[in-house]
Short mmCIF file of N, CA and C in Angstrom, two decimals:
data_model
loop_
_atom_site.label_atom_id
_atom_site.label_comp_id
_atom_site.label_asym_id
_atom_site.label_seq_id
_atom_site.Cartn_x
_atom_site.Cartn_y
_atom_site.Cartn_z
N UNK A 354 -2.14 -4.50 29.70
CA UNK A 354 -2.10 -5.43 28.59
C UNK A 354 -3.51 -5.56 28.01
N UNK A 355 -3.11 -5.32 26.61
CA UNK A 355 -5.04 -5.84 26.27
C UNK A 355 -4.84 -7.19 25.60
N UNK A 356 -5.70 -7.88 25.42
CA UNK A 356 -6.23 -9.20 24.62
C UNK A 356 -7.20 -9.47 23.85
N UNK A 357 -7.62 -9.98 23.18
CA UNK A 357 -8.57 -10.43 22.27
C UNK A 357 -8.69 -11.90 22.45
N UNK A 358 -9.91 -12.44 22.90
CA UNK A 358 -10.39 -14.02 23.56
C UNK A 358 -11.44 -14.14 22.45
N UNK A 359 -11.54 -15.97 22.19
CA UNK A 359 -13.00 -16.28 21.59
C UNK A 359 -13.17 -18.07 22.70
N UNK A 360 -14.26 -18.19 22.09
CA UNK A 360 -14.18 -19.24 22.53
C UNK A 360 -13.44 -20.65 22.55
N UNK A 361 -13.75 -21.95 23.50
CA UNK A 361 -12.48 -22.88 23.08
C UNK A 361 -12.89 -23.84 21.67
N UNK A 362 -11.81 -24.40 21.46
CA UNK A 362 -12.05 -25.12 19.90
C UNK A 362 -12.27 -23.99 18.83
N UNK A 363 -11.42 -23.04 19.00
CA UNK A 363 -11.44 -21.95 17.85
C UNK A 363 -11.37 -22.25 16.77
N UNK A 364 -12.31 -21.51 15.87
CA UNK A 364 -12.87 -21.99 14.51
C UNK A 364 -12.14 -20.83 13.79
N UNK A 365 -12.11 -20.68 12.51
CA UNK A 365 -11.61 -19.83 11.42
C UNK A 365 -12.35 -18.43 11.54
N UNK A 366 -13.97 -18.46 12.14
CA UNK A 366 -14.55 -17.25 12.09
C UNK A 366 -13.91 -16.49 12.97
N UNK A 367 -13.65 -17.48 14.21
CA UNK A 367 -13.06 -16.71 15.71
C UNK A 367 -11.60 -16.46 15.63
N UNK A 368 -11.00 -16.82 14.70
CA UNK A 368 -9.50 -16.87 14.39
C UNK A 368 -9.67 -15.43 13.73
N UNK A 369 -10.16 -15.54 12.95
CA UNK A 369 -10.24 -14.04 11.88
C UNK A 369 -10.68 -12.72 12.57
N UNK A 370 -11.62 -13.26 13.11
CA UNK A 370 -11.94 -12.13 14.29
C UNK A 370 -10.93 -10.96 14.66
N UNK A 371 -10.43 -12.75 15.85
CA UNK A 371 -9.61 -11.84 16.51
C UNK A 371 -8.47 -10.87 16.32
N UNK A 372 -7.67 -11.60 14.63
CA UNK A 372 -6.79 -11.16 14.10
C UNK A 372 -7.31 -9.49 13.64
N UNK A 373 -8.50 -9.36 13.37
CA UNK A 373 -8.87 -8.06 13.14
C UNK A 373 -8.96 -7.08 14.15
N UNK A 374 -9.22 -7.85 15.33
CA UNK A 374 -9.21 -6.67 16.29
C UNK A 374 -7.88 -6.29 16.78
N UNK A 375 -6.90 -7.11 16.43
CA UNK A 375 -5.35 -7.09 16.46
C UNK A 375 -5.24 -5.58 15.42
N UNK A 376 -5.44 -5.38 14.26
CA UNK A 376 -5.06 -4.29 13.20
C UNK A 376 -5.97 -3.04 13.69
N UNK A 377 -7.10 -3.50 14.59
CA UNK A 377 -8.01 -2.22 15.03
C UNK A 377 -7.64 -1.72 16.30
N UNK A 378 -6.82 -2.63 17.20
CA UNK A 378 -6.58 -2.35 18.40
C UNK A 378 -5.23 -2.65 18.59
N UNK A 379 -4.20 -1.86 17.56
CA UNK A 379 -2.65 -2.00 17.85
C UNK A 379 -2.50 -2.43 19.18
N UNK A 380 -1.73 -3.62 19.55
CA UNK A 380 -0.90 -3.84 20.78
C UNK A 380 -1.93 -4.59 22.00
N UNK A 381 -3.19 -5.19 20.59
CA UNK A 381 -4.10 -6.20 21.35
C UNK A 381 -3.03 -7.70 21.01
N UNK A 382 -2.86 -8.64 21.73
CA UNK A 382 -2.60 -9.86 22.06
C UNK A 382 -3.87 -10.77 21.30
N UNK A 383 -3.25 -12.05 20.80
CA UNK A 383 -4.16 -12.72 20.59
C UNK A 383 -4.10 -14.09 21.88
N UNK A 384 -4.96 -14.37 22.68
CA UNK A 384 -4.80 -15.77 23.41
C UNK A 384 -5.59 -16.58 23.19
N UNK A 385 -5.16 -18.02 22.47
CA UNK A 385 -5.65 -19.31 22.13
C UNK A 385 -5.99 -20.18 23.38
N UNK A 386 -7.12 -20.23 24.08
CA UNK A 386 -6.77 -21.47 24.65
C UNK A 386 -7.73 -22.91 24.71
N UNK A 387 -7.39 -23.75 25.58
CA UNK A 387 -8.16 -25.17 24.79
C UNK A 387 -7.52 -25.74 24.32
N UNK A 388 -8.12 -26.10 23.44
CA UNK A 388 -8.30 -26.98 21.66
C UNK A 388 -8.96 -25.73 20.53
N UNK A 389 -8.06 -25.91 20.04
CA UNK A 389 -8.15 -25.37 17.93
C UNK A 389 -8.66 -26.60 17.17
N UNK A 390 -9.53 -25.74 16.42
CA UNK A 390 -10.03 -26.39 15.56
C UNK A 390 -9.27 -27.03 15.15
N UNK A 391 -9.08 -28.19 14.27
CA UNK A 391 -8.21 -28.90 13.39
C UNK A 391 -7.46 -28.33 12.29
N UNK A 392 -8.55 -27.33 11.53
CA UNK A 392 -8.39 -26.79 10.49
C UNK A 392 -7.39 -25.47 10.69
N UNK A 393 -7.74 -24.91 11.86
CA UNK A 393 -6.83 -23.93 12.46
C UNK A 393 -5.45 -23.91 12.46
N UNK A 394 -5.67 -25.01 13.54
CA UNK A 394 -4.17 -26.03 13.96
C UNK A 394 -3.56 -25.89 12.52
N UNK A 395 -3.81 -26.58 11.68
CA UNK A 395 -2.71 -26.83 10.39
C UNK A 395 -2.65 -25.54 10.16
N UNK A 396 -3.27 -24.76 9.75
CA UNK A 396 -3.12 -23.52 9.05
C UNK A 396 -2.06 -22.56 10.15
N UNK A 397 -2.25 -22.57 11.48
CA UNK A 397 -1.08 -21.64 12.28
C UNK A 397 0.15 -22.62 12.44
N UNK A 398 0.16 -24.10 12.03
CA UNK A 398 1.56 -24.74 11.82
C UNK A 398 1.90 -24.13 10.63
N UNK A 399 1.72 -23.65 9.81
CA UNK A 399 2.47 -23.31 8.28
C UNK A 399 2.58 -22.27 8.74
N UNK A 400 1.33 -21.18 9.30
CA UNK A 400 1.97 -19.80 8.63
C UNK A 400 1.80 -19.13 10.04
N UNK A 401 2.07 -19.55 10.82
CA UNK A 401 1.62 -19.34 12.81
C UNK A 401 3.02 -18.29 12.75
N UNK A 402 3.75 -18.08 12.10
CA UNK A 402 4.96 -17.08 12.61
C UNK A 402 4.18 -15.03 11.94
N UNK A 403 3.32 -15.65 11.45
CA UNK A 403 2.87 -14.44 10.61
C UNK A 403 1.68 -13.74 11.94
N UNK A 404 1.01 -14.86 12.31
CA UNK A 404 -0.10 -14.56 13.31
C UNK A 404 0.24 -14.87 14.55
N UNK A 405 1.10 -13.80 15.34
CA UNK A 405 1.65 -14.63 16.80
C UNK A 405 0.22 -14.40 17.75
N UNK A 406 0.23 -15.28 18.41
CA UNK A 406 -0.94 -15.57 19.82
C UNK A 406 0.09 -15.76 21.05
N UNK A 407 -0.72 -15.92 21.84
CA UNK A 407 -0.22 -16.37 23.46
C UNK A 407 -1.33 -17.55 23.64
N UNK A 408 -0.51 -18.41 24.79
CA UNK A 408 -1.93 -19.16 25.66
C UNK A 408 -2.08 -18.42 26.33
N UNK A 409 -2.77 -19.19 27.20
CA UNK A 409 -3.12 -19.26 28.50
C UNK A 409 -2.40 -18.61 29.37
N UNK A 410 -1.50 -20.00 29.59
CA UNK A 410 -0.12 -19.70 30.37
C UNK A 410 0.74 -18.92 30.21
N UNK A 411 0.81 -18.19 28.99
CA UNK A 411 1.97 -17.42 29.00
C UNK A 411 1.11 -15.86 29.08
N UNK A 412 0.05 -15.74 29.47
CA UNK A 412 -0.55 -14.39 29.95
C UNK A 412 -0.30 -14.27 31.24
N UNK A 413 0.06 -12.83 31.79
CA UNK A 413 0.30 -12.62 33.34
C UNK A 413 -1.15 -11.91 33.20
N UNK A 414 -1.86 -12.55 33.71
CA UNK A 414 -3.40 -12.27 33.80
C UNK A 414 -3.54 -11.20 34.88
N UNK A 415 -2.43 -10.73 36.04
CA UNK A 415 -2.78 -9.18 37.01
C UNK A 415 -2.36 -8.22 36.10
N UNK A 416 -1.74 -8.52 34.76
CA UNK A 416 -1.33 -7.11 33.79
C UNK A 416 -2.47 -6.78 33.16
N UNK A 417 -3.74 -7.52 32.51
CA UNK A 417 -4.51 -7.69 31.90
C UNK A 417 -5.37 -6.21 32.21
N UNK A 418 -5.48 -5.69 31.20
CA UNK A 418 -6.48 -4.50 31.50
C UNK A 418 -7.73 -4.44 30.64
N UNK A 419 -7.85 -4.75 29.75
CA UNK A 419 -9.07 -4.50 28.91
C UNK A 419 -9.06 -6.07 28.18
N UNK A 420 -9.90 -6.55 27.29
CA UNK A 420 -9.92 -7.70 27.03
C UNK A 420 -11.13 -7.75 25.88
N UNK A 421 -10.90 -8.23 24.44
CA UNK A 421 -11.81 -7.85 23.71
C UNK A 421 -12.30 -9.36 23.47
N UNK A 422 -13.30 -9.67 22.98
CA UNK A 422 -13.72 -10.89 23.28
C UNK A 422 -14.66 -10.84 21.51
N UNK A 423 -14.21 -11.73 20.63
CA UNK A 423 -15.10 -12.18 19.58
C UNK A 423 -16.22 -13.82 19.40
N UNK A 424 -16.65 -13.51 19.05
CA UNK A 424 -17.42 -14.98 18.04
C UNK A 424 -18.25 -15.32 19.46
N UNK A 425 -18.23 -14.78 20.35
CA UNK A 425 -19.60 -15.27 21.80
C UNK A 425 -19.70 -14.15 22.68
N UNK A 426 -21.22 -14.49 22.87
CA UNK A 426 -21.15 -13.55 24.47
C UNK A 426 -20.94 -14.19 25.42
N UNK A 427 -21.13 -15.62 25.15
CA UNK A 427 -21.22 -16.65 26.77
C UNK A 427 -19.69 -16.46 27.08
N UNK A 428 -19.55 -15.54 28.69
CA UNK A 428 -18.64 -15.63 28.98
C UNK A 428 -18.24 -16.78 30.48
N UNK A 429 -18.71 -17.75 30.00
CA UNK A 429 -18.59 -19.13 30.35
C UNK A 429 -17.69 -19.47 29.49
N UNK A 430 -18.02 -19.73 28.15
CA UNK A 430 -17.08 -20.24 27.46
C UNK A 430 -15.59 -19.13 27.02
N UNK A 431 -15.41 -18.43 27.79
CA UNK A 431 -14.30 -17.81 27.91
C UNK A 431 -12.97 -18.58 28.90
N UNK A 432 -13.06 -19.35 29.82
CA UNK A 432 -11.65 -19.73 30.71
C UNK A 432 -11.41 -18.50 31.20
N UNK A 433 -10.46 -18.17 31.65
CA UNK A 433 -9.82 -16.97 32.73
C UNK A 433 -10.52 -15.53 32.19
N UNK A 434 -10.45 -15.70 30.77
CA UNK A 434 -10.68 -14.09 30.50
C UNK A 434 -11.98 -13.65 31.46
N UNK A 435 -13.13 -15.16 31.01
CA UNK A 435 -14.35 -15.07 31.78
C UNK A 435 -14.67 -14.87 32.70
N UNK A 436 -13.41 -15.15 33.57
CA UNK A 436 -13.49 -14.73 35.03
C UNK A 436 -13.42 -13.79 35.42
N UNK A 437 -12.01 -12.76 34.77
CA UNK A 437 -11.92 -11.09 35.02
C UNK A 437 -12.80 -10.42 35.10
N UNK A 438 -13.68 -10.86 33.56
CA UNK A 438 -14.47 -10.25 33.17
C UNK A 438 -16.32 -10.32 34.09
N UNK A 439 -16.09 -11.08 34.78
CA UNK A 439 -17.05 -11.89 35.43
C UNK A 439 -16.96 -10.88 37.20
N UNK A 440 -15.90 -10.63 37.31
CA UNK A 440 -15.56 -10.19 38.31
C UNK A 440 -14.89 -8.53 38.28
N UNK A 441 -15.62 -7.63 36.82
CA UNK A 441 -15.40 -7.03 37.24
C UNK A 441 -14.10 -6.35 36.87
N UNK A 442 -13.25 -6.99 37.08
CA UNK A 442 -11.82 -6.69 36.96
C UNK A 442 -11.01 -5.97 35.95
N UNK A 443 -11.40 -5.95 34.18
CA UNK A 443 -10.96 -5.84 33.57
C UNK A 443 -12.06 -4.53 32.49
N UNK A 444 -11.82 -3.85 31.84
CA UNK A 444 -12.64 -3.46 30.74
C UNK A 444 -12.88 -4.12 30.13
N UNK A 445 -13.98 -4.50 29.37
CA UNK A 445 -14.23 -5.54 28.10
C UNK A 445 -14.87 -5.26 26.96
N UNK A 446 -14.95 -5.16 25.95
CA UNK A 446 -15.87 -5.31 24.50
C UNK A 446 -16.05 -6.19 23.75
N UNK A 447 -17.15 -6.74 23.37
CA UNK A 447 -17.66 -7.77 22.45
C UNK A 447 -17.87 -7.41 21.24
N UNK A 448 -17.73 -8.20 20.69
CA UNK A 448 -17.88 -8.27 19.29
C UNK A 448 -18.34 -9.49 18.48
N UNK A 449 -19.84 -9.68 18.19
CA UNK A 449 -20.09 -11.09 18.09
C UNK A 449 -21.38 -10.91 16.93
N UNK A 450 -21.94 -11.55 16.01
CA UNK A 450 -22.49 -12.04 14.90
C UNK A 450 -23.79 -12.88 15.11
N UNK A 451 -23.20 -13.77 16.77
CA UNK A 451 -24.52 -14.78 16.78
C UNK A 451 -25.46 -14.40 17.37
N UNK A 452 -27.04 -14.44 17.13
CA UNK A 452 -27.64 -13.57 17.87
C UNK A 452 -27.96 -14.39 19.53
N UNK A 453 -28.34 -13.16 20.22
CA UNK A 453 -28.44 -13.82 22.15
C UNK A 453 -29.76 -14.46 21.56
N UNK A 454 -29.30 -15.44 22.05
CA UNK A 454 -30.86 -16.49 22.75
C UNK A 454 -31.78 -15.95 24.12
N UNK A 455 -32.56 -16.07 23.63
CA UNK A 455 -33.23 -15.11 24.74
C UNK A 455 -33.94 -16.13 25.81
#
């Protein structure tokens, strides 16, 4: 299974993101988890049948094989993906805009 993760309280940049790596990486998953932005929230209540995601919970995280990760490198602020990825477990690629703090 692959995925595409951003951080929690997903914003419109990290929303868009990920949806792109969805059209670049046929048969990437999008997983929301947390809290959504506000602005988010309303916008995937209207048109959320067009942009399907997963949580959390509904990932079987031992299928998980690769995992693309937008809008951060801190993979702290990742939840589970952070962990795979932390441990090793999974392939991963970033894709991120903000520059590392050094």
């Amino acid at each position: 299974m692959k995925i595409v993760v951003s951080h929690e309280r997903t914003d419109f940049d990290a929303f868009a993101s990920m949806f792109a790596v969805t059209k670049v990486f046929p048969g990437t998953h999008i997983v929301l988890w947390g809290t959504v932005n506000p602005n988010v929230r309303h916008f995937l209540s209207l048109h959320g049948t067009f942009f399907p995601f997963l949580t959390e919970k509904d990932v079987d995280w031992n299928a998980v094989e690769t995992i693309y990760v937008v809008d951060t490198v801190y993979l702290e602020r990742l939840s589970k993906a952070g962990h795979l990825i932390r441990e090793n477990r999974v392939d991963y690629f970033v894709f991120d805009h903000h520059p590392v703090e050094e």
